[in-house]
């Protein structure tokens, strides 16, 4: 199997793999993380709210998303978003949503459910005294959350948020089912074109491993530093 | 400044507060004193508006800020709070913590007020430090400065010294009192420590089981307690049972007039009630003796009655020794049995 292992295949595919595949994967990861954390934080605030209905709506959303397989959601959104767009915009034809936009929306909505659980734990880890101290100093809910509770919750939860981001980075490879040239998709394309499955899939695996392992090592280091401060 | 009228509060079936009336004038320090679970912290949170009011009324400077179904939110009451764990914001520096309640002012003014306060509490060098690098006493001072910086009308303090070690407490109580007096702010301070209340308060409100047991000037509460609970709460005492006949009890300690004609009475003898008699007195036998350093704790037998005495004079007596003692009758209190 390794007798005709050809490094040149990888070498030739490298520019395409990095410029197309890796850039897509990293961009998707970064944007979906940002969107997921923003949406997830809002969901966490809804879930912890004392107003009527908001906690139930947020809990319903989170539980639904967490009960569905990601591949299903990816498929579902890819084929349904154009029709939802058509219905929303009242146009004659399904609107064209690019593969990138579709997968970004999917991952943002899906990861928001997970990020919201992390942020909920983070907010609950801050003692009620902090909330009361904020109110007693003349701040309203929005200000107390924005400048007292959330900054601390983010700091406490930073390692967990980043770990979830690494999971997200690996999960983005599922856009493969949409034939999108992400890092894995690009490897697969070259592999099938050149008939070099072993080289290309090994290379893809090494790429994912290297990035994920480096990132989780850095997260561990960060965790240790935060533990000292607290 | 603060006025609480006929306030009652329950948690489900549990009654936390019953018919509380309370006034705190500007520049006055009032201590809410009582054992844990007596409702004093609940009362503080209700005054701050951190919990909705169920019954009664809270006024600040005459204006109603809390009634059932109406509440001015805590952020608009201009009330400062100091918490037991200080609740400093760990992600902000000392100066930022102090300036936190000044969000309405322009940045430059916030900074100059914060600078003024870090100097006033003697932490000018630590203005840029984060709370977790400070000692407990420094944190307490920052918490106080943070509460006072927005010039509140009322400061509420919840056991502000209980997390600190003993030697630090005395010094900080004086500093705190000086800052409160300087700010001429009304202060309501919750504590379970009678010494702290005696030291800090202009007036003490003693609470038990959700009710006000007794309110008045510190020395009044000490000298004229209205109940056995009030008498026993300030310092250690010996509690004796006696029986009254014709408005008097006769005990091994002597004869006392009591407010009941006949029946059982509770007799409270403070530890400092007994002294060595210079002449006369009655003979007491030392049953146990332990020195606490500057004073001794003796168990004295007078006839068949054991009384604990705080002995400040001379050497530590030996067990079995007989010493002449006199009784300070102002330090003995008699009450009809509770209930």
PDB file of N, CA and C in Angstrom, chain B residues 136-225:
ATOM      1  N   UNK B 136      -7.731  41.127  52.422  1.00  0.00           N
ATOM      2  CA  UNK B 136      -9.140  41.255  52.785  1.00  0.00           C
ATOM      3  C   UNK B 136      -9.500  42.651  53.262  1.00  0.00           C
ATOM      4  N   UNK B 137      -8.627  43.240  54.075  1.00  0.00           N
ATOM      5  CA  UNK B 137      -8.908  44.570  54.596  1.00  0.00           C
ATOM      6  C   UNK B 137      -8.916  45.623  53.501  1.00  0.00           C
ATOM      7  N   UNK B 138      -7.980  45.484  52.560  1.00  0.00           N
ATOM      8  CA  UNK B 138      -7.942  46.431  51.440  1.00  0.00           C
ATOM      9  C   UNK B 138      -9.192  46.284  50.579  1.00  0.00           C
ATOM     10  N   UNK B 139      -9.596  45.035  50.361  1.00  0.00           N
ATOM     11  CA  UNK B 139     -10.808  44.804  49.565  1.00  0.00           C
ATOM     12  C   UNK B 139     -12.018  45.440  50.233  1.00  0.00           C
ATOM     13  N   UNK B 140     -12.095  45.316  51.556  1.00  0.00           N
ATOM     14  CA  UNK B 140     -13.230  45.884  52.271  1.00  0.00           C
ATOM     15  C   UNK B 140     -13.278  47.399  52.082  1.00  0.00           C
ATOM     16  N   UNK B 141     -12.101  48.023  52.136  1.00  0.00           N
ATOM     17  CA  UNK B 141     -12.062  49.481  51.968  1.00  0.00           C
ATOM     18  C   UNK B 141     -12.468  49.889  50.561  1.00  0.00           C
ATOM     19  N   UNK B 142     -12.045  49.076  49.564  1.00  0.00           N
ATOM     20  CA  UNK B 142     -12.443  49.370  48.182  1.00  0.00           C
ATOM     21  C   UNK B 142     -13.960  49.252  48.054  1.00  0.00           C
ATOM     22  N   UNK B 143     -14.518  48.199  48.671  1.00  0.00           N
ATOM     23  CA  UNK B 143     -15.968  48.006  48.606  1.00  0.00           C
ATOM     24  C   UNK B 143     -16.702  49.198  49.215  1.00  0.00           C
ATOM     25  N   UNK B 144     -16.163  49.703  50.321  1.00  0.00           N
ATOM     26  CA  UNK B 144     -16.783  50.856  50.975  1.00  0.00           C
ATOM     27  C   UNK B 144     -16.684  52.105  50.090  1.00  0.00           C
ATOM     28  N   UNK B 145     -15.492  52.302  49.518  1.00  0.00           N
ATOM     29  CA  UNK B 145     -15.300  53.470  48.640  1.00  0.00           C
ATOM     30  C   UNK B 145     -16.210  53.381  47.422  1.00  0.00           C
ATOM     31  N   UNK B 146     -16.357  52.164  46.884  1.00  0.00           N
ATOM     32  CA  UNK B 146     -17.215  51.981  45.718  1.00  0.00           C
ATOM     33  C   UNK B 146     -18.656  52.336  46.055  1.00  0.00           C
ATOM     34  N   UNK B 147     -19.085  51.954  47.284  1.00  0.00           N
ATOM     35  CA  UNK B 147     -20.462  52.244  47.686  1.00  0.00           C
ATOM     36  C   UNK B 147     -20.663  53.738  47.938  1.00  0.00           C
ATOM     37  N   UNK B 148     -19.621  54.411  48.462  1.00  0.00           N
ATOM     38  CA  UNK B 148     -19.777  55.825  48.835  1.00  0.00           C
ATOM     39  C   UNK B 148     -19.515  56.791  47.683  1.00  0.00           C
ATOM     40  N   UNK B 149     -18.752  56.355  46.688  1.00  0.00           N
ATOM     41  CA  UNK B 149     -18.337  57.265  45.614  1.00  0.00           C
ATOM     42  C   UNK B 149     -19.513  57.942  44.894  1.00  0.00           C
ATOM     43  N   UNK B 150     -20.604  57.238  44.594  1.00  0.00           N
ATOM     44  CA  UNK B 150     -21.714  57.931  43.914  1.00  0.00           C
ATOM     45  C   UNK B 150     -22.545  58.807  44.848  1.00  0.00           C
ATOM     46  N   UNK B 151     -22.019  59.159  46.031  1.00  0.00           N
ATOM     47  CA  UNK B 151     -22.723  59.870  47.108  1.00  0.00           C
ATOM     48  C   UNK B 151     -24.171  59.434  47.271  1.00  0.00           C
ATOM     49  N   UNK B 152     -24.342  58.224  47.815  1.00  0.00           N
ATOM     50  CA  UNK B 152     -25.691  57.702  48.047  1.00  0.00           C
ATOM     51  C   UNK B 152     -26.345  58.396  49.235  1.00  0.00           C
ATOM     52  N   UNK B 153     -27.686  58.237  49.339  1.00  0.00           N
ATOM     53  CA  UNK B 153     -28.397  58.817  50.475  1.00  0.00           C
ATOM     54  C   UNK B 153     -28.321  57.879  51.670  1.00  0.00           C
ATOM     55  N   UNK B 154     -28.154  56.585  51.341  1.00  0.00           N
ATOM     56  CA  UNK B 154     -28.195  55.558  52.381  1.00  0.00           C
ATOM     57  C   UNK B 154     -27.159  54.501  52.018  1.00  0.00           C
ATOM     58  N   UNK B 155     -26.417  54.029  53.021  1.00  0.00           N
ATOM     59  CA  UNK B 155     -25.493  52.920  52.788  1.00  0.00           C
ATOM     60  C   UNK B 155     -25.979  51.720  53.582  1.00  0.00           C
ATOM     61  N   UNK B 156     -26.077  50.594  52.902  1.00  0.00           N
ATOM     62  CA  UNK B 156     -26.489  49.353  53.548  1.00  0.00           C
ATOM     63  C   UNK B 156     -25.285  48.430  53.593  1.00  0.00           C
ATOM     64  N   UNK B 157     -24.980  47.918  54.787  1.00  0.00           N
ATOM     65  CA  UNK B 157     -23.805  47.057  54.913  1.00  0.00           C
ATOM     66  C   UNK B 157     -24.219  45.723  55.498  1.00  0.00           C
ATOM     67  N   UNK B 158     -23.870  44.649  54.813  1.00  0.00           N
ATOM     68  CA  UNK B 158     -24.256  43.307  55.251  1.00  0.00           C
ATOM     69  C   UNK B 158     -23.026  42.593  55.794  1.00  0.00           C
ATOM     70  N   UNK B 159     -22.911  42.529  57.105  1.00  0.00           N
ATOM     71  CA  UNK B 159     -21.782  41.862  57.759  1.00  0.00           C
ATOM     72  C   UNK B 159     -20.454  42.261  57.118  1.00  0.00           C
ATOM     73  N   UNK B 160     -20.157  43.556  57.050  1.00  0.00           N
ATOM     74  CA  UNK B 160     -19.011  43.983  56.242  1.00  0.00           C
ATOM     75  C   UNK B 160     -17.659  43.590  56.823  1.00  0.00           C
ATOM     76  N   UNK B 161     -17.613  43.164  58.073  1.00  0.00           N
ATOM     77  CA  UNK B 161     -16.304  42.867  58.671  1.00  0.00           C
ATOM     78  C   UNK B 161     -16.112  41.400  58.994  1.00  0.00           C
ATOM     79  N   UNK B 162     -17.152  40.586  58.757  1.00  0.00           N
ATOM     80  CA  UNK B 162     -17.093  39.230  59.286  1.00  0.00           C
ATOM     81  C   UNK B 162     -16.098  38.346  58.535  1.00  0.00           C
ATOM     82  N   UNK B 163     -15.702  38.764  57.332  1.00  0.00           N
ATOM     83  CA  UNK B 163     -14.729  37.946  56.609  1.00  0.00           C
ATOM     84  C   UNK B 163     -13.282  38.286  56.943  1.00  0.00           C
ATOM     85  N   UNK B 164     -13.082  39.159  57.914  1.00  0.00           N
ATOM     86  CA  UNK B 164     -11.728  39.658  58.186  1.00  0.00           C
ATOM     87  C   UNK B 164     -11.209  39.136  59.516  1.00  0.00           C
ATOM     88  N   UNK B 165      -9.884  39.098  59.650  1.00  0.00           N
ATOM     89  CA  UNK B 165      -9.377  38.604  60.923  1.00  0.00           C
ATOM     90  C   UNK B 165      -9.493  39.669  62.011  1.00  0.00           C
ATOM     91  N   UNK B 166      -9.450  39.204  63.253  1.00  0.00           N
ATOM     92  CA  UNK B 166      -9.875  40.025  64.389  1.00  0.00           C
ATOM     93  C   UNK B 166      -9.074  41.319  64.548  1.00  0.00           C
ATOM     94  N   UNK B 167      -7.761  41.228  64.393  1.00  0.00           N
ATOM     95  CA  UNK B 167      -6.948  42.428  64.625  1.00  0.00           C
ATOM     96  C   UNK B 167      -7.260  43.511  63.601  1.00  0.00           C
ATOM     97  N   UNK B 168      -7.584  43.054  62.385  1.00  0.00           N
ATOM     98  CA  UNK B 168      -7.878  43.999  61.317  1.00  0.00           C
ATOM     99  C   UNK B 168      -9.214  44.688  61.546  1.00  0.00           C
ATOM    100  N   UNK B 169     -10.151  43.924  62.110  1.00  0.00           N
ATOM    101  CA  UNK B 169     -11.524  44.407  62.252  1.00  0.00           C
ATOM    102  C   UNK B 169     -11.597  45.719  63.013  1.00  0.00           C
ATOM    103  N   UNK B 170     -10.926  45.777  64.164  1.00  0.00           N
ATOM    104  CA  UNK B 170     -11.018  46.973  64.999  1.00  0.00           C
ATOM    105  C   UNK B 170     -10.576  48.208  64.236  1.00  0.00           C
ATOM    106  N   UNK B 171      -9.443  48.054  63.528  1.00  0.00           N
ATOM    107  CA  UNK B 171      -8.914  49.197  62.803  1.00  0.00           C
ATOM    108  C   UNK B 171      -9.885  49.620  61.692  1.00  0.00           C
ATOM    109  N   UNK B 172     -10.410  48.611  60.991  1.00  0.00           N
ATOM    110  CA  UNK B 172     -11.287  48.921  59.864  1.00  0.00           C
ATOM    111  C   UNK B 172     -12.614  49.519  60.314  1.00  0.00           C
ATOM    112  N   UNK B 173     -13.084  49.096  61.492  1.00  0.00           N
ATOM    113  CA  UNK B 173     -14.327  49.676  62.003  1.00  0.00           C
ATOM    114  C   UNK B 173     -14.155  51.172  62.216  1.00  0.00           C
ATOM    115  N   UNK B 174     -13.016  51.552  62.773  1.00  0.00           N
ATOM    116  CA  UNK B 174     -12.762  52.978  63.006  1.00  0.00           C
ATOM    117  C   UNK B 174     -12.669  53.738  61.686  1.00  0.00           C
ATOM    118  N   UNK B 175     -11.888  53.184  60.733  1.00  0.00           N
ATOM    119  CA  UNK B 175     -11.759  53.829  59.418  1.00  0.00           C
ATOM    120  C   UNK B 175     -13.124  53.986  58.773  1.00  0.00           C
ATOM    121  N   UNK B 176     -13.900  52.894  58.807  1.00  0.00           N
ATOM    122  CA  UNK B 176     -15.214  52.897  58.177  1.00  0.00           C
ATOM    123  C   UNK B 176     -16.111  53.949  58.800  1.00  0.00           C
ATOM    124  N   UNK B 177     -16.111  53.973  60.133  1.00  0.00           N
ATOM    125  CA  UNK B 177     -16.952  54.925  60.837  1.00  0.00           C
ATOM    126  C   UNK B 177     -16.559  56.359  60.483  1.00  0.00           C
ATOM    127  N   UNK B 178     -15.250  56.599  60.379  1.00  0.00           N
ATOM    128  CA  UNK B 178     -14.775  57.944  60.029  1.00  0.00           C
ATOM    129  C   UNK B 178     -15.256  58.328  58.634  1.00  0.00           C
ATOM    130  N   UNK B 179     -15.176  57.391  57.685  1.00  0.00           N
ATOM    131  CA  UNK B 179     -15.600  57.692  56.316  1.00  0.00           C
ATOM    132  C   UNK B 179     -17.110  57.921  56.243  1.00  0.00           C
ATOM    133  N   UNK B 180     -17.859  57.131  56.994  1.00  0.00           N
ATOM    134  CA  UNK B 180     -19.318  57.277  56.987  1.00  0.00           C
ATOM    135  C   UNK B 180     -19.720  58.615  57.597  1.00  0.00           C
ATOM    136  N   UNK B 181     -19.053  58.978  58.685  1.00  0.00           N
ATOM    137  CA  UNK B 181     -19.362  60.239  59.341  1.00  0.00           C
ATOM    138  C   UNK B 181     -19.032  61.408  58.429  1.00  0.00           C
ATOM    139  N   UNK B 182     -17.883  61.293  57.757  1.00  0.00           N
ATOM    140  CA  UNK B 182     -17.458  62.355  56.855  1.00  0.00           C
ATOM    141  C   UNK B 182     -18.466  62.531  55.724  1.00  0.00           C
ATOM    142  N   UNK B 183     -18.997  61.403  55.231  1.00  0.00           N
ATOM    143  CA  UNK B 183     -19.952  61.476  54.120  1.00  0.00           C
ATOM    144  C   UNK B 183     -21.342  61.882  54.593  1.00  0.00           C
ATOM    145  N   UNK B 184     -21.556  61.924  55.915  1.00  0.00           N
ATOM    146  CA  UNK B 184     -22.848  62.266  56.511  1.00  0.00           C
ATOM    147  C   UNK B 184     -23.993  61.509  55.846  1.00  0.00           C
ATOM    148  N   UNK B 185     -23.792  60.217  55.714  1.00  0.00           N
ATOM    149  CA  UNK B 185     -24.761  59.390  55.032  1.00  0.00           C
ATOM    150  C   UNK B 185     -25.485  58.545  56.083  1.00  0.00           C
ATOM    151  N   UNK B 186     -26.743  58.222  55.821  1.00  0.00           N
ATOM    152  CA  UNK B 186     -27.469  57.318  56.715  1.00  0.00           C
ATOM    153  C   UNK B 186     -26.960  55.902  56.481  1.00  0.00           C
ATOM    154  N   UNK B 187     -26.691  55.176  57.560  1.00  0.00           N
ATOM    155  CA  UNK B 187     -26.122  53.841  57.414  1.00  0.00           C
ATOM    156  C   UNK B 187     -26.946  52.812  58.165  1.00  0.00           C
ATOM    157  N   UNK B 188     -27.238  51.720  57.486  1.00  0.00           N
ATOM    158  CA  UNK B 188     -27.883  50.583  58.134  1.00  0.00           C
ATOM    159  C   UNK B 188     -26.923  49.413  57.995  1.00  0.00           C
ATOM    160  N   UNK B 189     -26.457  48.912  59.136  1.00  0.00           N
ATOM    161  CA  UNK B 189     -25.423  47.882  59.131  1.00  0.00           C
ATOM    162  C   UNK B 189     -25.953  46.616  59.787  1.00  0.00           C
ATOM    163  N   UNK B 190     -25.827  45.511  59.092  1.00  0.00           N
ATOM    164  CA  UNK B 190     -26.286  44.232  59.627  1.00  0.00           C
ATOM    165  C   UNK B 190     -25.119  43.491  60.250  1.00  0.00           C
ATOM    166  N   UNK B 191     -25.318  42.987  61.464  1.00  0.00           N
ATOM    167  CA  UNK B 191     -24.249  42.206  62.084  1.00  0.00           C
ATOM    168  C   UNK B 191     -24.840  41.206  63.068  1.00  0.00           C
ATOM    169  N   UNK B 192     -24.109  40.133  63.308  1.00  0.00           N
ATOM    170  CA  UNK B 192     -24.536  39.197  64.354  1.00  0.00           C
ATOM    171  C   UNK B 192     -23.635  39.340  65.575  1.00  0.00           C
ATOM    172  N   UNK B 193     -22.697  40.304  65.489  1.00  0.00           N
ATOM    173  CA  UNK B 193     -21.677  40.450  66.517  1.00  0.00           C
ATOM    174  C   UNK B 193     -22.023  41.627  67.437  1.00  0.00           C
ATOM    175  N   UNK B 194     -22.418  41.354  68.689  1.00  0.00           N
ATOM    176  CA  UNK B 194     -22.835  42.449  69.582  1.00  0.00           C
ATOM    177  C   UNK B 194     -21.711  43.461  69.841  1.00  0.00           C
ATOM    178  N   UNK B 195     -20.456  42.981  69.897  1.00  0.00           N
ATOM    179  CA  UNK B 195     -19.350  43.924  70.113  1.00  0.00           C
ATOM    180  C   UNK B 195     -19.274  44.930  68.974  1.00  0.00           C
ATOM    181  N   UNK B 196     -19.439  44.411  67.757  1.00  0.00           N
ATOM    182  CA  UNK B 196     -19.387  45.287  66.595  1.00  0.00           C
ATOM    183  C   UNK B 196     -20.498  46.327  66.655  1.00  0.00           C
ATOM    184  N   UNK B 197     -21.709  45.873  67.017  1.00  0.00           N
ATOM    185  CA  UNK B 197     -22.836  46.799  67.113  1.00  0.00           C
ATOM    186  C   UNK B 197     -22.569  47.856  68.183  1.00  0.00           C
ATOM    187  N   UNK B 198     -22.038  47.416  69.338  1.00  0.00           N
ATOM    188  CA  UNK B 198     -21.752  48.358  70.421  1.00  0.00           C
ATOM    189  C   UNK B 198     -20.732  49.397  69.966  1.00  0.00           C
ATOM    190  N   UNK B 199     -19.743  48.973  69.210  1.00  0.00           N
ATOM    191  CA  UNK B 199     -18.686  49.858  68.757  1.00  0.00           C
ATOM    192  C   UNK B 199     -19.148  50.855  67.708  1.00  0.00           C
ATOM    193  N   UNK B 200     -19.989  50.394  66.790  1.00  0.00           N
ATOM    194  CA  UNK B 200     -20.258  51.199  65.601  1.00  0.00           C
ATOM    195  C   UNK B 200     -21.554  52.000  65.677  1.00  0.00           C
ATOM    196  N   UNK B 201     -22.545  51.480  66.414  1.00  0.00           N
ATOM    197  CA  UNK B 201     -23.896  52.000  66.234  1.00  0.00           C
ATOM    198  C   UNK B 201     -24.165  53.258  67.039  1.00  0.00           C
ATOM    199  N   UNK B 202     -24.958  54.162  66.447  1.00  0.00           N
ATOM    200  CA  UNK B 202     -25.599  55.213  67.221  1.00  0.00           C
ATOM    201  C   UNK B 202     -26.832  54.611  67.876  1.00  0.00           C
ATOM    202  N   UNK B 203     -27.469  53.714  67.149  1.00  0.00           N
ATOM    203  CA  UNK B 203     -28.625  53.014  67.668  1.00  0.00           C
ATOM    204  C   UNK B 203     -28.545  51.556  67.253  1.00  0.00           C
ATOM    205  N   UNK B 204     -28.987  50.663  68.124  1.00  0.00           N
ATOM    206  CA  UNK B 204     -29.004  49.241  67.812  1.00  0.00           C
ATOM    207  C   UNK B 204     -30.455  48.779  67.719  1.00  0.00           C
ATOM    208  N   UNK B 205     -30.749  48.015  66.693  1.00  0.00           N
ATOM    209  CA  UNK B 205     -32.059  47.381  66.588  1.00  0.00           C
ATOM    210  C   UNK B 205     -31.832  45.885  66.719  1.00  0.00           C
ATOM    211  N   UNK B 206     -32.237  45.340  67.851  1.00  0.00           N
ATOM    212  CA  UNK B 206     -32.008  43.923  68.112  1.00  0.00           C
ATOM    213  C   UNK B 206     -33.199  43.131  67.586  1.00  0.00           C
ATOM    214  N   UNK B 207     -32.904  42.137  66.762  1.00  0.00           N
ATOM    215  CA  UNK B 207     -33.975  41.355  66.147  1.00  0.00           C
ATOM    216  C   UNK B 207     -33.905  39.901  66.584  1.00  0.00           C
ATOM    217  N   UNK B 208     -35.090  39.296  66.649  1.00  0.00           N
ATOM    218  CA  UNK B 208     -35.159  37.864  66.897  1.00  0.00           C
ATOM    219  C   UNK B 208     -36.365  37.302  66.170  1.00  0.00           C
ATOM    220  N   UNK B 209     -36.165  36.243  65.420  1.00  0.00           N
ATOM    221  CA  UNK B 209     -37.247  35.534  64.731  1.00  0.00           C
ATOM    222  C   UNK B 209     -38.167  36.489  63.963  1.00  0.00           C
ATOM    223  N   UNK B 210     -37.558  37.423  63.228  1.00  0.00           N
ATOM    224  CA  UNK B 210     -38.347  38.282  62.355  1.00  0.00           C
ATOM    225  C   UNK B 210     -39.021  39.459  63.026  1.00  0.00           C
ATOM    226  N   UNK B 211     -38.791  39.613  64.333  1.00  0.00           N
ATOM    227  CA  UNK B 211     -39.385  40.748  65.037  1.00  0.00           C
ATOM    228  C   UNK B 211     -38.284  41.604  65.641  1.00  0.00           C
ATOM    229  N   UNK B 212     -38.645  42.880  65.899  1.00  0.00           N
ATOM    230  CA  UNK B 212     -37.712  43.725  66.621  1.00  0.00           C
ATOM    231  C   UNK B 212     -37.886  43.443  68.103  1.00  0.00           C
ATOM    232  N   UNK B 213     -36.826  42.970  68.729  1.00  0.00           N
ATOM    233  CA  UNK B 213     -36.890  42.623  70.145  1.00  0.00           C
ATOM    234  C   UNK B 213     -36.759  43.886  70.989  1.00  0.00           C
ATOM    235  N   UNK B 214     -35.776  44.699  70.610  1.00  0.00           N
ATOM    236  CA  UNK B 214     -35.541  45.935  71.356  1.00  0.00           C
ATOM    237  C   UNK B 214     -34.733  46.884  70.469  1.00  0.00           C
ATOM    238  N   UNK B 215     -35.020  48.176  70.570  1.00  0.00           N
ATOM    239  CA  UNK B 215     -34.253  49.161  69.817  1.00  0.00           C
ATOM    240  C   UNK B 215     -33.889  50.305  70.739  1.00  0.00           C
ATOM    241  N   UNK B 216     -32.691  50.831  70.562  1.00  0.00           N
ATOM    242  CA  UNK B 216     -32.298  51.952  71.404  1.00  0.00           C
ATOM    243  C   UNK B 216     -30.809  52.200  71.308  1.00  0.00           C
ATOM    244  N   UNK B 217     -30.310  53.067  72.204  1.00  0.00           N
ATOM    245  CA  UNK B 217     -28.887  53.356  72.203  1.00  0.00           C
ATOM    246  C   UNK B 217     -28.147  52.143  72.751  1.00  0.00           C
ATOM    247  N   UNK B 218     -26.919  51.920  72.272  1.00  0.00           N
ATOM    248  CA  UNK B 218     -26.193  50.704  72.653  1.00  0.00           C
ATOM    249  C   UNK B 218     -26.169  50.450  74.154  1.00  0.00           C
ATOM    250  N   UNK B 219     -25.835  51.477  74.939  1.00  0.00           N
ATOM    251  CA  UNK B 219     -25.703  51.261  76.375  1.00  0.00           C
ATOM    252  C   UNK B 219     -27.050  50.940  77.023  1.00  0.00           C
ATOM    253  N   UNK B 220     -28.116  51.530  76.462  1.00  0.00           N
ATOM    254  CA  UNK B 220     -29.462  51.242  76.962  1.00  0.00           C
ATOM    255  C   UNK B 220     -29.792  49.775  76.823  1.00  0.00           C
ATOM    256  N   UNK B 221     -29.450  49.215  75.661  1.00  0.00           N
ATOM    257  CA  UNK B 221     -29.745  47.807  75.445  1.00  0.00           C
ATOM    258  C   UNK B 221     -28.951  46.943  76.401  1.00  0.00           C
ATOM    259  N   UNK B 222     -27.728  47.385  76.681  1.00  0.00           N
ATOM    260  CA  UNK B 222     -26.878  46.600  77.563  1.00  0.00           C
ATOM    261  C   UNK B 222     -27.354  46.715  79.013  1.00  0.00           C
ATOM    262  N   UNK B 223     -27.673  47.916  79.403  1.00  0.00           N
ATOM    263  CA  UNK B 223     -28.029  48.147  80.810  1.00  0.00           C
ATOM    264  C   UNK B 223     -29.475  47.793  81.117  1.00  0.00           C
ATOM    265  N   UNK B 224     -30.367  47.971  80.160  1.00  0.00           N
ATOM    266  CA  UNK B 224     -31.776  47.741  80.419  1.00  0.00           C
ATOM    267  C   UNK B 224     -32.401  46.831  79.381  1.00  0.00           C
ATOM    268  N   UNK B 225     -31.975  45.589  79.318  1.00  0.00           N
ATOM    269  CA  UNK B 225     -32.578  44.676  78.335  1.00  0.00           C
ATOM    270  C   UNK B 225     -34.032  44.406  78.695  1.00  0.00           C
TER     271      UNK B 225
END
